[in-house]
Amino acid sequence: MGTERLLSRNEKVFRKGVSASSIYRLETGCIRTCANSSNGRRLIIAFYFPGDYFGLELHEKHLVSAEAVISSKVLVIPAKSLAARAATDLTLAKHMLAITNAELRRAQNHNLLLRNSANERVANFLFDMKQRNGRKDVALFMSRQDIADHLSLTIETVSRALTKLKKKSAISRVTRRHVTVHLRKRLAA
Amino acid sequence: MGTERLLSRNEKVFRKGVSASSIYRLETGCIRTCANSSNGRRLIIAFYFPGDYFGLELHEKHLVSAEAVISSKVLVIPAKSLAARAATDLTLAKHMLAITNAELRRAQNHNLLLRNSANERVANFLFDMKQRNGRKDVALFMSRQDIADHLSLTIETVSRALTKLKKKSAISRVTRRHVTVHLRKRLAA
DNA sequence: CGCGTCTTTGAGTCAAGTCAAGACTGGTGG
DNA sequence: CCACCAGTCTTGACTTGACTCAAAGACGCG
């Protein structure tokens, strides 16, 4: 069920404010969801990887925009009044509950992230990337600016944190889009 | 359905780590959920007010502790393997979806809060209290320390922010447990 | 009234932000 | 194949907002 859609780098999947008529499952690539803070800064709410669902809002309109970080393939699942259908369809309700719960978990995890120091935010972010990636060699599809906007830091601070972690051998082989993450008691800064 | 339970100030509803066998609906009073950060600080994840559900974790064990901020009355809803029952019970599944979604919304809102400056965090917190309270005269059941631990600030910074807001007439009648919140373009700091 | 607790205020410090160069990368065309 | 260019990333010097430490002030309860 659903139709596939290919997106090129930086292309929008959907825009904040438009009515939410589908949900999405990422097949390949990487997606980011964005909003704007009161002071005009870009906020990256979450990154999604293959297998993740995104775009589910139990709301009339999307509260965030979604964009492709790199060329990506998404499965678009039309969902006319999902909430209404879930009222009578047990399977759908269960599915939506699972997706909402995964999203809640991500939000709670991000909450904890944002309460740490800059070094810890970067370290925990990399650790999270490693976990979701499954291997210690992590392909970072996103730019330093993306990371900064996700962690609510500046690009300079992210860069300095990476340098520190590298010096402590908590990470290695750091390039623009790659990093090898070593465990070392959760990279504590 | 469910049984009532009375709690006195600072009494625990449940403790982090124990198995999650019930969900709770707050009848009267105020509840806070707590965890600890890696550096030993207390984190207040959320405050709950009458009508709110809390304690639902689609997880074996509670990830936070819940405590009464003031004397409170909660409805304890036994829920043996909620997730399993939701798999066959549509009404329950719908209910859980609604509760999970409310929790997600709270978490997302808190996320935005944490990305602001100290003054904005305090201002937005008060604005949120006003919204949930329904009137501009807000009874703050929690201490300054509770507010600080919720916003990831120090008690001194919270105090200074309140002083600033008072000077700008964004709030008035500030006492230990009360504040009158005026709108004034979202209290922007 | 007196005491303990909570809150506010002040002074100095430190972590992260800002501003400004400089270095690296990857893609393009000569 | 190399030189160049634009965009990205790193590093350094300085500033600033929030934290720490310290003390004084205000409640609220016995």
PDB file of N, CA, C and O (backbone and C1' of nucleotides) in Angstrom, chain A residues 41 117-118 154 156-157 160 176, chain C residues 16-20 24-26:
ATOM      1  N   ARG A  41      15.865  31.323  14.273  1.00  0.00           N
ATOM      2  CA  ARG A  41      16.795  30.223  14.015  1.00  0.00           C
ATOM      3  C   ARG A  41      16.050  28.999  13.520  1.00  0.00           C
ATOM      4  O   ARG A  41      14.916  28.761  13.877  1.00  0.00           O
ATOM      5  N   SER A 117      25.421  19.599  28.581  1.00  0.00           N
ATOM      6  CA  SER A 117      26.380  20.583  28.095  1.00  0.00           C
ATOM      7  C   SER A 117      26.646  20.342  26.613  1.00  0.00           C
ATOM      8  O   SER A 117      26.294  19.297  26.066  1.00  0.00           O
ATOM      9  N   ALA A 118      27.264  21.308  25.976  1.00  0.00           N
ATOM     10  CA  ALA A 118      27.534  21.222  24.544  1.00  0.00           C
ATOM     11  C   ALA A 118      28.302  19.943  24.208  1.00  0.00           C
ATOM     12  O   ALA A 118      27.922  19.206  23.287  1.00  0.00           O
ATOM     13  N   THR A 154      25.887  26.261  18.160  1.00  0.00           N
ATOM     14  CA  THR A 154      26.396  26.882  16.951  1.00  0.00           C
ATOM     15  C   THR A 154      27.312  25.877  16.266  1.00  0.00           C
ATOM     16  O   THR A 154      27.812  24.933  16.884  1.00  0.00           O
ATOM     17  N   GLU A 156      30.253  26.336  15.268  1.00  0.00           N
ATOM     18  CA  GLU A 156      31.594  26.399  15.850  1.00  0.00           C
ATOM     19  C   GLU A 156      31.700  25.503  17.087  1.00  0.00           C
ATOM     20  O   GLU A 156      32.692  24.814  17.287  1.00  0.00           O
ATOM     21  N   THR A 157      30.679  25.553  17.899  1.00  0.00           N
ATOM     22  CA  THR A 157      30.699  24.744  19.128  1.00  0.00           C
ATOM     23  C   THR A 157      30.688  23.257  18.796  1.00  0.00           C
ATOM     24  O   THR A 157      31.389  22.458  19.434  1.00  0.00           O
ATOM     25  N   ARG A 160      34.192  22.347  17.672  1.00  0.00           N
ATOM     26  CA  ARG A 160      35.122  22.252  18.796  1.00  0.00           C
ATOM     27  C   ARG A 160      34.879  20.983  19.609  1.00  0.00           C
ATOM     28  O   ARG A 160      35.830  20.322  20.050  1.00  0.00           O
ATOM     29  N   ARG A 176      33.991  14.951   6.830  1.00  0.00           N
ATOM     30  CA  ARG A 176      32.758  15.722   6.715  1.00  0.00           C
ATOM     31  C   ARG A 176      31.508  14.898   6.956  1.00  0.00           C
ATOM     32  O   ARG A 176      30.576  15.342   7.598  1.00  0.00           O
TER      33      ARG A 176
ATOM     34  P    DA C  16      29.230  24.361  27.304  1.00  0.00           P
ATOM     35  O5'  DA C  16      28.739  25.419  26.233  1.00  0.00           O
ATOM     36  C5'  DA C  16      27.521  26.109  26.477  1.00  0.00           C
ATOM     37  C4'  DA C  16      27.438  27.323  25.594  1.00  0.00           C
ATOM     38  C3'  DA C  16      27.583  27.049  24.094  1.00  0.00           C
ATOM     39  O3'  DA C  16      26.473  27.630  23.455  1.00  0.00           O
ATOM     40  C1'  DA C  16      29.006  28.825  24.767  1.00  0.00           C
ATOM     41  P    DG C  17      26.280  27.823  21.903  1.00  0.00           P
ATOM     42  O5'  DG C  17      26.520  29.380  21.687  1.00  0.00           O
ATOM     43  C5'  DG C  17      25.654  30.284  22.373  1.00  0.00           C
ATOM     44  C4'  DG C  17      25.964  31.704  21.965  1.00  0.00           C
ATOM     45  C3'  DG C  17      26.000  31.905  20.450  1.00  0.00           C
ATOM     46  O3'  DG C  17      25.365  33.139  20.126  1.00  0.00           O
ATOM     47  C1'  DG C  17      28.107  32.477  21.389  1.00  0.00           C
ATOM     48  P    DT C  18      25.250  33.602  18.594  1.00  0.00           P
ATOM     49  O5'  DT C  18      26.458  34.625  18.405  1.00  0.00           O
ATOM     50  C5'  DT C  18      26.555  35.767  19.229  1.00  0.00           C
ATOM     51  C4'  DT C  18      27.740  36.599  18.794  1.00  0.00           C
ATOM     52  C3'  DT C  18      27.830  36.855  17.290  1.00  0.00           C
ATOM     53  O3'  DT C  18      28.034  38.240  17.095  1.00  0.00           O
ATOM     54  C1'  DT C  18      29.887  35.995  18.106  1.00  0.00           C
ATOM     55  P    DC C  19      27.941  38.888  15.627  1.00  0.00           P
ATOM     56  O5'  DC C  19      29.462  39.117  15.221  1.00  0.00           O
ATOM     57  C5'  DC C  19      30.342  39.704  16.167  1.00  0.00           C
ATOM     58  C4'  DC C  19      31.768  39.611  15.670  1.00  0.00           C
ATOM     59  C3'  DC C  19      31.945  39.763  14.155  1.00  0.00           C
ATOM     60  O3'  DC C  19      33.065  40.598  13.925  1.00  0.00           O
ATOM     61  C1'  DC C  19      32.981  37.798  14.881  1.00  0.00           C
ATOM     62  P    DA C  20      33.457  41.071  12.445  1.00  0.00           P
ATOM     63  O5'  DA C  20      34.787  40.246  12.147  1.00  0.00           O
ATOM     64  C5'  DA C  20      35.836  40.229  13.108  1.00  0.00           C
ATOM     65  C4'  DA C  20      36.930  39.281  12.669  1.00  0.00           C
ATOM     66  C3'  DA C  20      37.191  39.246  11.150  1.00  0.00           C
ATOM     67  O3'  DA C  20      38.595  39.154  10.924  1.00  0.00           O
ATOM     68  C1'  DA C  20      36.808  37.091  11.937  1.00  0.00           C
ATOM     69  P    DC C  24      44.773  22.365   5.790  1.00  0.00           P
ATOM     70  O5'  DC C  24      43.555  21.543   5.193  1.00  0.00           O
ATOM     71  C5'  DC C  24      42.510  21.148   6.085  1.00  0.00           C
ATOM     72  C4'  DC C  24      41.233  21.034   5.319  1.00  0.00           C
ATOM     73  C3'  DC C  24      41.283  20.079   4.116  1.00  0.00           C
ATOM     74  O3'  DC C  24      40.481  18.972   4.456  1.00  0.00           O
ATOM     75  C1'  DC C  24      40.020  22.055   3.662  1.00  0.00           C
ATOM     76  P    DT C  25      40.531  17.577   3.652  1.00  0.00           P
ATOM     77  O5'  DT C  25      39.094  17.454   2.982  1.00  0.00           O
ATOM     78  C5'  DT C  25      38.296  18.583   2.908  1.00  0.00           C
ATOM     79  C4'  DT C  25      37.106  18.403   1.992  1.00  0.00           C
ATOM     80  C3'  DT C  25      37.247  17.451   0.822  1.00  0.00           C
ATOM     81  O3'  DT C  25      36.089  16.644   0.760  1.00  0.00           O
ATOM     82  C1'  DT C  25      36.826  19.686   0.037  1.00  0.00           C
ATOM     83  P    DG C  26      35.921  15.435  -0.217  1.00  0.00           P
ATOM     84  O5'  DG C  26      35.065  16.088  -1.387  1.00  0.00           O
ATOM     85  C5'  DG C  26      33.923  16.891  -1.064  1.00  0.00           C
ATOM     86  C4'  DG C  26      33.402  17.543  -2.328  1.00  0.00           C
ATOM     87  C3'  DG C  26      33.453  16.636  -3.562  1.00  0.00           C
ATOM     88  O3'  DG C  26      32.301  16.915  -4.336  1.00  0.00           O
ATOM     89  C1'  DG C  26      34.721  18.567  -3.964  1.00  0.00           C
TER      90       DG C  26
END
